PDB file of C-alpha atoms and ligand atoms in Angstrom:
ATOM      1  CA  MET A   1      17.714  -8.300  17.777  1.00 89.00           C
ATOM      2  CA  ASN A   2      14.741  -9.240  20.002  1.00 97.00           C
ATOM      3  CA  TYR A   3      11.953  -8.060  17.681  1.00 98.00           C
ATOM      4  CA  GLN A   4       9.162  -9.116  20.023  1.00 98.00           C
ATOM      5  CA  HIS A   5      10.595  -7.027  22.824  1.00 98.00           C
ATOM      6  CA  VAL A   6      11.035  -4.034  20.498  1.00 98.00           C
ATOM      7  CA  LEU A   7       7.411  -4.238  19.300  1.00 98.00           C
ATOM      8  CA  GLU A   8       6.154  -4.418  22.899  1.00 98.00           C
ATOM      9  CA  GLN A   9       8.189  -1.359  23.772  1.00 98.00           C
ATOM     10  CA  ILE A  10       6.763   0.503  20.767  1.00 97.00           C
ATOM     11  CA  ALA A  11       3.171  -0.407  21.671  1.00 97.00           C
ATOM     12  CA  ASP A  12       3.743   0.970  25.194  1.00 96.00           C
ATOM     13  CA  ASP A  13       5.300   4.170  23.857  1.00 95.00           C
ATOM     14  CA  VAL A  14       2.548   4.756  21.294  1.00 93.00           C
ATOM     15  CA  ALA A  15      -0.212   4.049  23.842  1.00 89.00           C
ATOM     16  CA  ALA A  16       1.166   6.895  25.926  1.00 82.00           C
ATOM     17  CA  THR A  17       1.013   9.326  22.984  1.00 74.00           C
ATOM     18  CA  PRO A  18      -2.199  11.360  22.917  1.00 63.00           C
ATOM     19  CA  GLY A  19      -4.011  12.267  19.695  1.00 68.00           C
ATOM     20  CA  ARG A  20      -4.769   9.555  17.213  1.00 80.00           C
ATOM     21  CA  GLY A  21      -6.341  11.421  14.276  1.00 89.00           C
ATOM     22  CA  ARG A  22      -9.629  10.481  12.596  1.00 91.00           C
ATOM     23  CA  SER A  23     -10.816   7.423  10.677  1.00 90.00           C
ATOM     24  CA  ALA A  24     -11.277   7.991   6.925  1.00 89.00           C
ATOM     25  CA  ASP A  25     -14.791   9.313   6.386  1.00 86.00           C
ATOM     26  CA  TYR A  26     -14.901   9.783   2.619  1.00 83.00           C
ATOM     27  CA  ILE A  27     -15.549   6.044   2.356  1.00 86.00           C
ATOM     28  CA  PRO A  28     -18.575   5.772   4.691  1.00 86.00           C
ATOM     29  CA  ALA A  29     -17.967   2.103   5.495  1.00 84.00           C
ATOM     30  CA  LEU A  30     -14.564   3.006   6.983  1.00 88.00           C
ATOM     31  CA  ALA A  31     -15.786   5.945   9.080  1.00 90.00           C
ATOM     32  CA  SER A  32     -17.168   3.792  11.884  1.00 88.00           C
ATOM     33  CA  VAL A  33     -13.840   2.093  12.733  1.00 90.00           C
ATOM     34  CA  ASP A  34     -12.498   3.137  16.155  1.00 90.00           C
ATOM     35  CA  PRO A  35      -9.417   5.332  15.482  1.00 91.00           C
ATOM     36  CA  SER A  36      -7.609   4.204  18.632  1.00 89.00           C
ATOM     37  CA  ARG A  37      -7.200   0.552  17.635  1.00 94.00           C
ATOM     38  CA  PHE A  38      -3.584  -0.538  17.202  1.00 96.00           C
ATOM     39  CA  GLY A  39      -1.560  -3.518  16.031  1.00 97.00           C
ATOM     40  CA  ILE A  40       1.938  -4.071  14.696  1.00 98.00           C
ATOM     41  CA  ALA A  41       3.660  -7.111  13.178  1.00 98.00           C
ATOM     42  CA  LEU A  42       7.111  -7.870  11.835  1.00 98.00           C
ATOM     43  CA  ALA A  43       7.837 -10.796   9.505  1.00 98.00           C
ATOM     44  CA  ASP A  44      11.480 -11.681   9.088  1.00 98.00           C
ATOM     45  CA  THR A  45      12.770 -12.920   5.726  1.00 98.00           C
ATOM     46  CA  ASP A  46      12.293 -16.556   6.841  1.00 97.00           C
ATOM     47  CA  GLY A  47       8.587 -15.895   7.447  1.00 96.00           C
ATOM     48  CA  LYS A  48       8.712 -15.876  11.257  1.00 98.00           C
ATOM     49  CA  VAL A  49       6.184 -13.322  12.524  1.00 98.00           C
ATOM     50  CA  TYR A  50       6.270 -11.236  15.700  1.00 98.00           C
ATOM     51  CA  GLY A  51       3.321  -9.104  16.764  1.00 98.00           C
ATOM     52  CA  VAL A  52       1.685  -6.959  19.432  1.00 98.00           C
ATOM     53  CA  GLY A  53      -1.839  -5.606  19.933  1.00 97.00           C
ATOM     54  CA  GLU A  54      -4.361  -6.307  17.170  1.00 97.00           C
ATOM     55  CA  TRP A  55      -1.814  -7.746  14.802  1.00 98.00           C
ATOM     56  CA  ARG A  56      -4.091 -10.561  13.668  1.00 98.00           C
ATOM     57  CA  THR A  57      -7.189  -8.375  13.146  1.00 98.00           C
ATOM     58  CA  PRO A  58      -8.195  -7.910   9.476  1.00 98.00           C
ATOM     59  CA  PHE A  59      -8.632  -4.326   8.291  1.00 97.00           C
ATOM     60  CA  SER A  60      -9.156  -2.623   4.942  1.00 97.00           C
ATOM     61  CA  ALA A  61      -5.804  -2.700   3.151  1.00 98.00           C
ATOM     62  CA  GLN A  62      -6.833   0.083   0.727  1.00 98.00           C
ATOM     63  CA  SER A  63      -3.854   1.738  -0.959  1.00 97.00           C
ATOM     64  CA  ILE A  64      -1.329  -0.706   0.472  1.00 98.00           C
ATOM     65  CA  THR A  65      -2.591  -3.059  -2.242  1.00 98.00           C
ATOM     66  CA  LYS A  66      -1.084  -0.664  -4.814  1.00 98.00           C
ATOM     67  CA  VAL A  67       2.355  -2.056  -3.930  1.00 98.00           C
ATOM     68  CA  PHE A  68       1.280  -5.555  -4.903  1.00 99.00           C
ATOM     69  CA  THR A  69      -0.491  -4.655  -8.153  1.00 98.00           C
ATOM     70  CA  LEU A  70       2.613  -2.710  -9.122  1.00 98.00           C
ATOM     71  CA  ALA A  71       4.791  -5.746  -8.404  1.00 98.00           C
ATOM     72  CA  LEU A  72       2.556  -8.069 -10.447  1.00 98.00           C
ATOM     73  CA  VAL A  73       2.621  -5.751 -13.465  1.00 98.00           C
ATOM     74  CA  LEU A  74       6.311  -4.884 -13.217  1.00 98.00           C
ATOM     75  CA  ALA A  75       7.087  -8.610 -13.083  1.00 98.00           C
ATOM     76  CA  GLN A  76       5.467  -9.044 -16.509  1.00 98.00           C
ATOM     77  CA  ASP A  77       6.007  -5.692 -18.216  1.00 97.00           C
ATOM     78  CA  GLY A  78       9.448  -4.708 -16.980  1.00 96.00           C
ATOM     79  CA  PRO A  79      10.591  -1.192 -17.873  1.00 96.00           C
ATOM     80  CA  THR A  80       7.845  -0.514 -20.448  1.00 97.00           C
ATOM     81  CA  LEU A  81       5.459   0.052 -17.528  1.00 97.00           C
ATOM     82  CA  TRP A  82       7.303   3.283 -16.800  1.00 97.00           C
ATOM     83  CA  GLU A  83       6.114   4.682 -20.137  1.00 96.00           C
ATOM     84  CA  GLN A  84       2.552   4.660 -18.793  1.00 96.00           C
ATOM     85  CA  VAL A  85       3.212   5.863 -15.259  1.00 98.00           C
ATOM     86  CA  GLY A  86       5.969   7.993 -13.747  1.00 97.00           C
ATOM     87  CA  ARG A  87       8.037   7.592 -10.590  1.00 96.00           C
ATOM     88  CA  GLU A  88       8.224  11.075  -9.152  1.00 94.00           C
ATOM     89  CA  PRO A  89       6.502  12.279  -5.996  1.00 93.00           C
ATOM     90  CA  SER A  90       3.416  14.267  -6.891  1.00 87.00           C
ATOM     91  CA  GLY A  91       3.413  16.722  -3.996  1.00 82.00           C
ATOM     92  CA  ASN A  92      -0.377  16.643  -4.396  1.00 79.00           C
ATOM     93  CA  PRO A  93      -3.116  14.741  -2.572  1.00 75.00           C
ATOM     94  CA  PHE A  94      -3.571  11.109  -3.616  1.00 71.00           C
ATOM     95  CA  ASN A  95      -6.746  11.799  -5.569  1.00 77.00           C
ATOM     96  CA  SER A  96      -5.721  15.044  -7.259  1.00 82.00           C
ATOM     97  CA  LEU A  97      -6.639  15.747 -10.888  1.00 87.00           C
ATOM     98  CA  VAL A  98      -4.604  18.876 -11.581  1.00 88.00           C
ATOM     99  CA  GLN A  99      -1.240  17.435 -12.650  1.00 88.00           C
ATOM    100  CA  LEU A 100      -2.794  14.980 -15.050  1.00 92.00           C
ATOM    101  CA  GLU A 101      -3.759  17.666 -17.532  1.00 90.00           C
ATOM    102  CA  TYR A 102      -0.337  19.325 -17.537  1.00 89.00           C
ATOM    103  CA  GLU A 103       1.311  15.927 -17.955  1.00 90.00           C
ATOM    104  CA  ASN A 104      -0.893  14.516 -20.726  1.00 93.00           C
ATOM    105  CA  GLY A 105      -2.646  11.814 -18.751  1.00 96.00           C
ATOM    106  CA  ILE A 106       0.565  10.175 -17.447  1.00 96.00           C
ATOM    107  CA  PRO A 107       0.255   9.934 -13.646  1.00 96.00           C
ATOM    108  CA  ARG A 108       3.236  10.988 -11.569  1.00 95.00           C
ATOM    109  CA  ASN A 109       3.630   7.632  -9.821  1.00 96.00           C
ATOM    110  CA  PRO A 110       1.890   4.273  -9.253  1.00 97.00           C
ATOM    111  CA  PHE A 111       0.827   5.100  -5.686  1.00 96.00           C
ATOM    112  CA  ILE A 112      -1.449   8.041  -6.329  1.00 94.00           C
ATOM    113  CA  ASN A 113      -4.908   6.910  -7.379  1.00 94.00           C
ATOM    114  CA  ALA A 114      -4.417   7.887 -11.030  1.00 96.00           C
ATOM    115  CA  GLY A 115      -1.240   5.809 -11.227  1.00 97.00           C
ATOM    116  CA  ALA A 116      -2.823   2.849  -9.481  1.00 98.00           C
ATOM    117  CA  LEU A 117      -5.744   2.955 -11.921  1.00 98.00           C
ATOM    118  CA  VAL A 118      -3.284   2.721 -14.826  1.00 98.00           C
ATOM    119  CA  VAL A 119      -1.507  -0.220 -13.166  1.00 98.00           C
ATOM    120  CA  THR A 120      -4.784  -2.045 -12.445  1.00 98.00           C
ATOM    121  CA  ASP A 121      -5.895  -1.438 -16.036  1.00 98.00           C
ATOM    122  CA  ARG A 122      -2.655  -2.991 -17.203  1.00 98.00           C
ATOM    123  CA  LEU A 123      -3.053  -5.979 -14.833  1.00 98.00           C
ATOM    124  CA  GLN A 124      -6.521  -6.477 -16.269  1.00 98.00           C
ATOM    125  CA  THR A 125      -5.003  -6.672 -19.760  1.00 98.00           C
ATOM    126  CA  LEU A 126      -2.320  -9.098 -18.608  1.00 98.00           C
ATOM    127  CA  THR A 127      -4.521 -11.446 -16.583  1.00 98.00           C
ATOM    128  CA  GLY A 128      -8.164 -10.885 -17.617  1.00 98.00           C
ATOM    129  CA  ASP A 129      -9.141 -10.559 -13.934  1.00 98.00           C
ATOM    130  CA  ALA A 130      -7.043  -8.019 -12.059  1.00 98.00           C
ATOM    131  CA  SER A 131      -8.744  -8.235  -8.672  1.00 98.00           C
ATOM    132  CA  GLU A 132      -8.744 -12.055  -8.508  1.00 98.00           C
ATOM    133  CA  ASP A 133      -5.131 -12.161  -9.668  1.00 98.00           C
ATOM    134  CA  LEU A 134      -4.138  -9.815  -6.865  1.00 98.00           C
ATOM    135  CA  LEU A 135      -6.173 -11.783  -4.308  1.00 98.00           C
ATOM    136  CA  ASP A 136      -4.564 -15.076  -5.394  1.00 98.00           C
ATOM    137  CA  PHE A 137      -1.123 -13.553  -5.033  1.00 98.00           C
ATOM    138  CA  LEU A 138      -1.854 -12.134  -1.582  1.00 98.00           C
ATOM    139  CA  ARG A 139      -3.272 -15.454  -0.388  1.00 98.00           C
ATOM    140  CA  ALA A 140      -0.184 -17.283  -1.592  1.00 98.00           C
ATOM    141  CA  GLU A 141       2.335 -14.860  -0.106  1.00 98.00           C
ATOM    142  CA  SER A 142       0.578 -14.435   3.243  1.00 98.00           C
ATOM    143  CA  GLY A 143      -0.205 -18.138   3.517  1.00 98.00           C
ATOM    144  CA  ASN A 144      -3.778 -17.151   4.385  1.00 98.00           C
ATOM    145  CA  PRO A 145      -6.336 -18.757   2.032  1.00 98.00           C
ATOM    146  CA  ASP A 146      -9.187 -16.943   3.817  1.00 98.00           C
ATOM    147  CA  LEU A 147      -8.303 -13.478   2.521  1.00 98.00           C
ATOM    148  CA  GLY A 148     -11.153 -11.890   0.594  1.00 98.00           C
ATOM    149  CA  PHE A 149     -12.796  -8.736  -0.654  1.00 98.00           C
ATOM    150  CA  ASP A 150     -14.973  -6.683   1.684  1.00 97.00           C
ATOM    151  CA  ILE A 151     -17.928  -6.224  -0.642  1.00 96.00           C
ATOM    152  CA  GLU A 152     -19.528  -3.648   1.668  1.00 95.00           C
ATOM    153  CA  VAL A 153     -16.441  -1.425   1.564  1.00 95.00           C
ATOM    154  CA  ALA A 154     -16.094  -1.841  -2.207  1.00 97.00           C
ATOM    155  CA  ALA A 155     -19.757  -0.906  -2.703  1.00 96.00           C
ATOM    156  CA  SER A 156     -19.441   2.056  -0.351  1.00 94.00           C
ATOM    157  CA  GLU A 157     -16.460   3.315  -2.272  1.00 94.00           C
ATOM    158  CA  SER A 158     -18.147   2.752  -5.601  1.00 95.00           C
ATOM    159  CA  ALA A 159     -21.151   4.772  -4.432  1.00 95.00           C
ATOM    160  CA  HIS A 160     -18.825   7.654  -3.560  1.00 93.00           C
ATOM    161  CA  GLY A 161     -16.325   7.079  -6.353  1.00 94.00           C
ATOM    162  CA  ASP A 162     -16.902  10.116  -8.557  1.00 95.00           C
ATOM    163  CA  ARG A 163     -13.364  11.365  -8.240  1.00 94.00           C
ATOM    164  CA  ASN A 164     -11.764   8.042  -9.162  1.00 96.00           C
ATOM    165  CA  ALA A 165     -14.199   7.806 -12.078  1.00 97.00           C
ATOM    166  CA  ALA A 166     -13.151  11.287 -13.180  1.00 96.00           C
ATOM    167  CA  LEU A 167      -9.465  10.328 -13.009  1.00 96.00           C
ATOM    168  CA  ALA A 168     -10.072   7.191 -15.059  1.00 97.00           C
ATOM    169  CA  HIS A 169     -12.172   8.933 -17.713  1.00 97.00           C
ATOM    170  CA  PHE A 170      -9.650  11.733 -17.983  1.00 96.00           C
ATOM    171  CA  MET A 171      -6.763   9.313 -18.555  1.00 97.00           C
ATOM    172  CA  ALA A 172      -8.883   7.306 -20.997  1.00 97.00           C
ATOM    173  CA  SER A 173      -9.197  10.487 -23.052  1.00 97.00           C
ATOM    174  CA  TYR A 174      -5.388  10.398 -23.407  1.00 96.00           C
ATOM    175  CA  GLY A 175      -5.414   6.707 -24.311  1.00 97.00           C
ATOM    176  CA  ASN A 176      -3.728   5.707 -21.042  1.00 98.00           C
ATOM    177  CA  ILE A 177      -6.662   3.504 -19.896  1.00 98.00           C
ATOM    178  CA  ARG A 178      -7.705   0.627 -22.154  1.00 97.00           C
ATOM    179  CA  HIS A 179     -10.703  -0.965 -20.414  1.00 98.00           C
ATOM    180  CA  PRO A 180     -14.177   0.502 -19.935  1.00 98.00           C
ATOM    181  CA  VAL A 181     -14.029   2.753 -16.885  1.00 98.00           C
ATOM    182  CA  PRO A 182     -16.795   0.918 -14.940  1.00 97.00           C
ATOM    183  CA  THR A 183     -14.925  -2.391 -15.362  1.00 98.00           C
ATOM    184  CA  LEU A 184     -11.675  -0.833 -14.239  1.00 98.00           C
ATOM    185  CA  LEU A 185     -13.260   0.840 -11.214  1.00 98.00           C
ATOM    186  CA  ASP A 186     -14.914  -2.395 -10.201  1.00 98.00           C
ATOM    187  CA  HIS A 187     -11.517  -4.142 -10.078  1.00 98.00           C
ATOM    188  CA  TYR A 188      -9.814  -1.163  -8.425  1.00 98.00           C
ATOM    189  CA  PHE A 189     -12.398  -0.861  -5.618  1.00 98.00           C
ATOM    190  CA  ARG A 190     -12.346  -4.616  -5.007  1.00 98.00           C
ATOM    191  CA  GLN A 191      -8.561  -4.557  -4.774  1.00 98.00           C
ATOM    192  CA  CYS A 192      -8.683  -1.684  -2.276  1.00 98.00           C
ATOM    193  CA  SER A 193     -11.315  -3.487  -0.176  1.00 98.00           C
ATOM    194  CA  ILE A 194      -9.218  -6.600   0.530  1.00 98.00           C
ATOM    195  CA  GLU A 195      -9.155  -7.271   4.268  1.00 98.00           C
ATOM    196  CA  MET A 196      -5.803  -8.242   5.724  1.00 98.00           C
ATOM    197  CA  SER A 197      -4.189  -8.211   9.143  1.00 98.00           C
ATOM    198  CA  CYS A 198      -0.788  -6.752   9.987  1.00 98.00           C
ATOM    199  CA  ALA A 199       0.585 -10.314   9.974  1.00 98.00           C
ATOM    200  CA  ASP A 200      -0.917 -11.023   6.529  1.00 99.00           C
ATOM    201  CA  LEU A 201       0.495  -7.828   5.035  1.00 99.00           C
ATOM    202  CA  ALA A 202       3.919  -8.205   6.612  1.00 99.00           C
ATOM    203  CA  LEU A 203       4.187 -11.745   5.204  1.00 98.00           C
ATOM    204  CA  ALA A 204       2.782 -10.748   1.804  1.00 98.00           C
ATOM    205  CA  GLY A 205       5.349  -7.964   1.476  1.00 98.00           C
ATOM    206  CA  GLY A 206       8.216 -10.327   2.218  1.00 98.00           C
ATOM    207  CA  PHE A 207       9.378 -10.430  -1.405  1.00 98.00           C
ATOM    208  CA  LEU A 208      10.344  -6.762  -1.086  1.00 98.00           C
ATOM    209  CA  ALA A 209      12.692  -7.583   1.793  1.00 98.00           C
ATOM    210  CA  ARG A 210      13.984 -10.687  -0.029  1.00 98.00           C
ATOM    211  CA  HIS A 211      15.002  -8.622  -3.079  1.00 98.00           C
ATOM    212  CA  GLY A 212      12.228  -9.999  -5.278  1.00 98.00           C
ATOM    213  CA  VAL A 213      12.025 -13.617  -4.053  1.00 98.00           C
ATOM    214  CA  ARG A 214       8.569 -14.980  -3.166  1.00 98.00           C
ATOM    215  CA  ALA A 215       7.593 -16.916  -0.045  1.00 98.00           C
ATOM    216  CA  ASP A 216       7.988 -20.243  -1.899  1.00 98.00           C
ATOM    217  CA  GLY A 217      11.520 -19.363  -3.020  1.00 98.00           C
ATOM    218  CA  GLY A 218      10.548 -18.551  -6.628  1.00 98.00           C
ATOM    219  CA  ARG A 219      11.546 -15.219  -8.075  1.00 98.00           C
ATOM    220  CA  LEU A 220       8.837 -12.612  -8.769  1.00 98.00           C
ATOM    221  CA  LEU A 221      11.044  -9.609  -9.495  1.00 98.00           C
ATOM    222  CA  SER A 222      14.655  -9.080 -10.381  1.00 98.00           C
ATOM    223  CA  ARG A 223      16.762  -7.559  -7.635  1.00 98.00           C
ATOM    224  CA  SER A 224      16.719  -4.320  -9.574  1.00 98.00           C
ATOM    225  CA  GLU A 225      12.905  -4.307  -9.901  1.00 98.00           C
ATOM    226  CA  ALA A 226      12.504  -4.952  -6.164  1.00 98.00           C
ATOM    227  CA  LYS A 227      14.807  -2.000  -5.558  1.00 98.00           C
ATOM    228  CA  GLN A 228      12.658   0.118  -7.873  1.00 98.00           C
ATOM    229  CA  ILE A 229       9.495  -0.638  -5.892  1.00 98.00           C
ATOM    230  CA  ASN A 230      11.197   0.026  -2.567  1.00 98.00           C
ATOM    231  CA  ALA A 231      12.531   3.312  -3.939  1.00 98.00           C
ATOM    232  CA  VAL A 232       9.109   4.438  -5.145  1.00 98.00           C
ATOM    233  CA  MET A 233       7.649   3.470  -1.750  1.00 98.00           C
ATOM    234  CA  MET A 234      10.253   5.650  -0.073  1.00 98.00           C
ATOM    235  CA  THR A 235       9.653   8.661  -2.328  1.00 97.00           C
ATOM    236  CA  CYS A 236       5.909   8.347  -3.038  1.00 96.00           C
ATOM    237  CA  GLY A 237       4.365   5.812  -0.634  1.00 97.00           C
ATOM    238  CA  THR A 238       2.841   8.035   2.023  1.00 97.00           C
ATOM    239  CA  TYR A 239       0.827  10.554  -0.017  1.00 91.00           C
ATOM    240  CA  ASP A 240       2.138  14.097   0.005  1.00 90.00           C
ATOM    241  CA  ALA A 241       3.918  13.446   3.308  1.00 95.00           C
ATOM    242  CA  ALA A 242       6.559  11.104   1.852  1.00 96.00           C
ATOM    243  CA  GLY A 243       9.349  13.545   2.644  1.00 96.00           C
ATOM    244  CA  ASP A 244       8.258  13.756   6.259  1.00 97.00           C
ATOM    245  CA  PHE A 245       7.922   9.946   6.465  1.00 98.00           C
ATOM    246  CA  ALA A 246      11.432   9.445   5.053  1.00 98.00           C
ATOM    247  CA  HIS A 247      12.733  12.047   7.485  1.00 98.00           C
ATOM    248  CA  ARG A 248      11.096  10.433  10.516  1.00 98.00           C
ATOM    249  CA  VAL A 249      11.178   6.727   9.644  1.00 98.00           C
ATOM    250  CA  GLY A 250      13.787   6.238   6.918  1.00 98.00           C
ATOM    251  CA  LEU A 251      12.216   3.117   5.411  1.00 98.00           C
ATOM    252  CA  PRO A 252      10.293   2.373   2.213  1.00 98.00           C
ATOM    253  CA  GLY A 253       6.645   2.576   3.282  1.00 98.00           C
ATOM    254  CA  LYS A 254       3.147   2.487   1.819  1.00 98.00           C
ATOM    255  CA  SER A 255       0.105   3.670   3.698  1.00 98.00           C
ATOM    256  CA  GLY A 256      -3.607   3.234   3.115  1.00 97.00           C
ATOM    257  CA  VAL A 257      -6.644   5.147   4.329  1.00 96.00           C
ATOM    258  CA  GLY A 258      -7.727   2.061   6.283  1.00 96.00           C
ATOM    259  CA  GLY A 259      -4.945   3.064   8.691  1.00 96.00           C
ATOM    260  CA  GLY A 260      -2.310   0.516   7.731  1.00 98.00           C
ATOM    261  CA  ILE A 261       1.307   1.157   6.785  1.00 98.00           C
ATOM    262  CA  LEU A 262       3.601  -1.458   5.261  1.00 99.00           C
ATOM    263  CA  ALA A 263       7.328  -0.777   5.679  1.00 99.00           C
ATOM    264  CA  VAL A 264      10.318  -2.704   4.352  1.00 98.00           C
ATOM    265  CA  LEU A 265      13.608  -3.510   6.053  1.00 98.00           C
ATOM    266  CA  PRO A 266      15.555  -4.640   2.970  1.00 98.00           C
ATOM    267  CA  GLY A 267      17.328  -7.948   3.598  1.00 98.00           C
ATOM    268  CA  LYS A 268      15.795  -8.263   7.073  1.00 98.00           C
ATOM    269  CA  GLY A 269      12.011  -8.235   7.066  1.00 98.00           C
ATOM    270  CA  THR A 270       8.743  -6.409   6.666  1.00 98.00           C
ATOM    271  CA  LEU A 271       6.715  -4.424   9.176  1.00 98.00           C
ATOM    272  CA  CYS A 272       3.035  -3.634   9.116  1.00 98.00           C
ATOM    273  CA  VAL A 273       1.313  -1.344  11.590  1.00 98.00           C
ATOM    274  CA  TRP A 274      -2.392  -0.562  11.820  1.00 97.00           C
ATOM    275  CA  SER A 275      -4.238   2.202  13.611  1.00 96.00           C
ATOM    276  CA  PRO A 276      -7.191   3.792  11.799  1.00 95.00           C
ATOM    277  CA  GLY A 277      -6.819   7.379  13.076  1.00 95.00           C
ATOM    278  CA  LEU A 278      -5.383   9.390  10.163  1.00 95.00           C
ATOM    279  CA  ASP A 279      -3.648  12.746   9.981  1.00 95.00           C
ATOM    280  CA  GLU A 280      -4.740  15.392   7.479  1.00 93.00           C
ATOM    281  CA  ARG A 281      -2.576  13.849   4.736  1.00 92.00           C
ATOM    282  CA  GLY A 282      -4.181  10.410   5.153  1.00 94.00           C
ATOM    283  CA  ASN A 283      -1.428   8.589   7.081  1.00 96.00           C
ATOM    284  CA  SER A 284      -2.045   6.716  10.327  1.00 96.00           C
ATOM    285  CA  VAL A 285      -0.943   8.947  13.211  1.00 96.00           C
ATOM    286  CA  ALA A 286      -0.024   6.114  15.567  1.00 96.00           C
ATOM    287  CA  GLY A 287       1.329   4.071  12.632  1.00 97.00           C
ATOM    288  CA  VAL A 288       3.896   6.680  11.658  1.00 97.00           C
ATOM    289  CA  ALA A 289       4.753   7.221  15.335  1.00 97.00           C
ATOM    290  CA  ALA A 290       5.303   3.465  15.800  1.00 98.00           C
ATOM    291  CA  LEU A 291       7.585   3.152  12.765  1.00 98.00           C
ATOM    292  CA  ASP A 292       9.466   6.254  13.879  1.00 98.00           C
ATOM    293  CA  ARG A 293      10.007   4.533  17.251  1.00 98.00           C
ATOM    294  CA  PHE A 294      11.049   1.297  15.528  1.00 98.00           C
ATOM    295  CA  THR A 295      13.917   2.846  13.582  1.00 98.00           C
ATOM    296  CA  THR A 296      14.905   5.001  16.532  1.00 98.00           C
ATOM    297  CA  LEU A 297      15.059   2.029  18.927  1.00 98.00           C
ATOM    298  CA  THR A 298      16.737  -0.391  16.509  1.00 98.00           C
ATOM    299  CA  GLY A 299      18.784   1.816  14.193  1.00 98.00           C
ATOM    300  CA  LEU A 300      17.377  -0.275  11.332  1.00 97.00           C
ATOM    301  CA  SER A 301      16.491   2.491   8.903  1.00 97.00           C
ATOM    302  CA  VAL A 302      18.009   2.188   5.429  1.00 97.00           C
ATOM    303  CA  PHE A 303      20.270   5.151   6.195  1.00 96.00           C
TER     304      PHE A 303
HETATM  305  N1  LIG B   1      -9.718   3.136  -2.294  1.00 68.49           N
HETATM  306  C1  LIG B   1      -9.181   4.412  -1.891  1.00 68.49           C
HETATM  307  C2  LIG B   1      -9.438   5.445  -2.951  1.00 68.49           C
HETATM  308  O1  LIG B   1      -9.229   5.204  -4.081  1.00 68.49           O
HETATM  309  C3  LIG B   1      -7.740   4.231  -1.615  1.00 68.49           C
HETATM  310  C4  LIG B   1      -7.189   5.433  -1.000  1.00 68.49           C
HETATM  311  C5  LIG B   1      -5.999   5.167  -0.160  1.00 68.49           C
HETATM  312  O2  LIG B   1      -5.938   4.252   0.644  1.00 68.49           O
HETATM  313  O3  LIG B   1      -5.094   5.981  -0.340  1.00 68.49           O
HETATM  314  O4  LIG B   1      -9.846   6.537  -2.681  1.00 68.49           O
END
């Protein structure tokens, strides 16, 4: 398979598609990013990277980081994590409060904000510094020691973070959050603000394609745990459009409101696409279109 050629073909096809959606505006620092920017990278399981467009440009990883915090906690907690957070699609927007009351403060899955807050809270307990632990891991897996937090984005989100604060306080009332909410939110917003390029994210996600094995050959997750994360990405990774994403793309994927989407080709590699224009569900319009083209051109969906 000539991945470079395939990515070039996809970039041409997507460039010809009109309508790119809108940049996220509920985090003011993200609103000014041009929605028509585009990059795509593929890292194979040996760490060779192919890319087109702005594939080396750092952007706000946002909710894509939820995949990595989940992996770090699952690696230490194993199945007991699933007592604190579920693994069912929510069918609700990523920042919804309604289900939490019916379900006694147990979030539906680790990729909605409520679930990610629980996972970050747990990582804080396990490591004493959740955001630095995540950053260290991402630097190691991507091979990029320059990765860092975007303090402006984190501050912007904190200043407009009432809904995440409400989610955290509500779950704390059920005993499902252990740290003071301001501490937790500080780590959560810093995690979301990490700036990474498509190449960085594709490399960092390599352990998901290598069935749990890290870039240095050490094992992070059992094969079964890596499967679990890929499965939750497939069913819950693209907000309340996960069914549509599975239908169109057929790969485990996790999107973020910065416009990135990470997708896994189990046993083969990891893709990351970035284009900041979002649809009404919060997924990158050109990103989903590009991944749709990828599996159509290559036949490399998991089905
Ligand atoms: N930091 C964002 C929030 O919590 C992440 C949202 C996302 O990318 O889905 O609202």
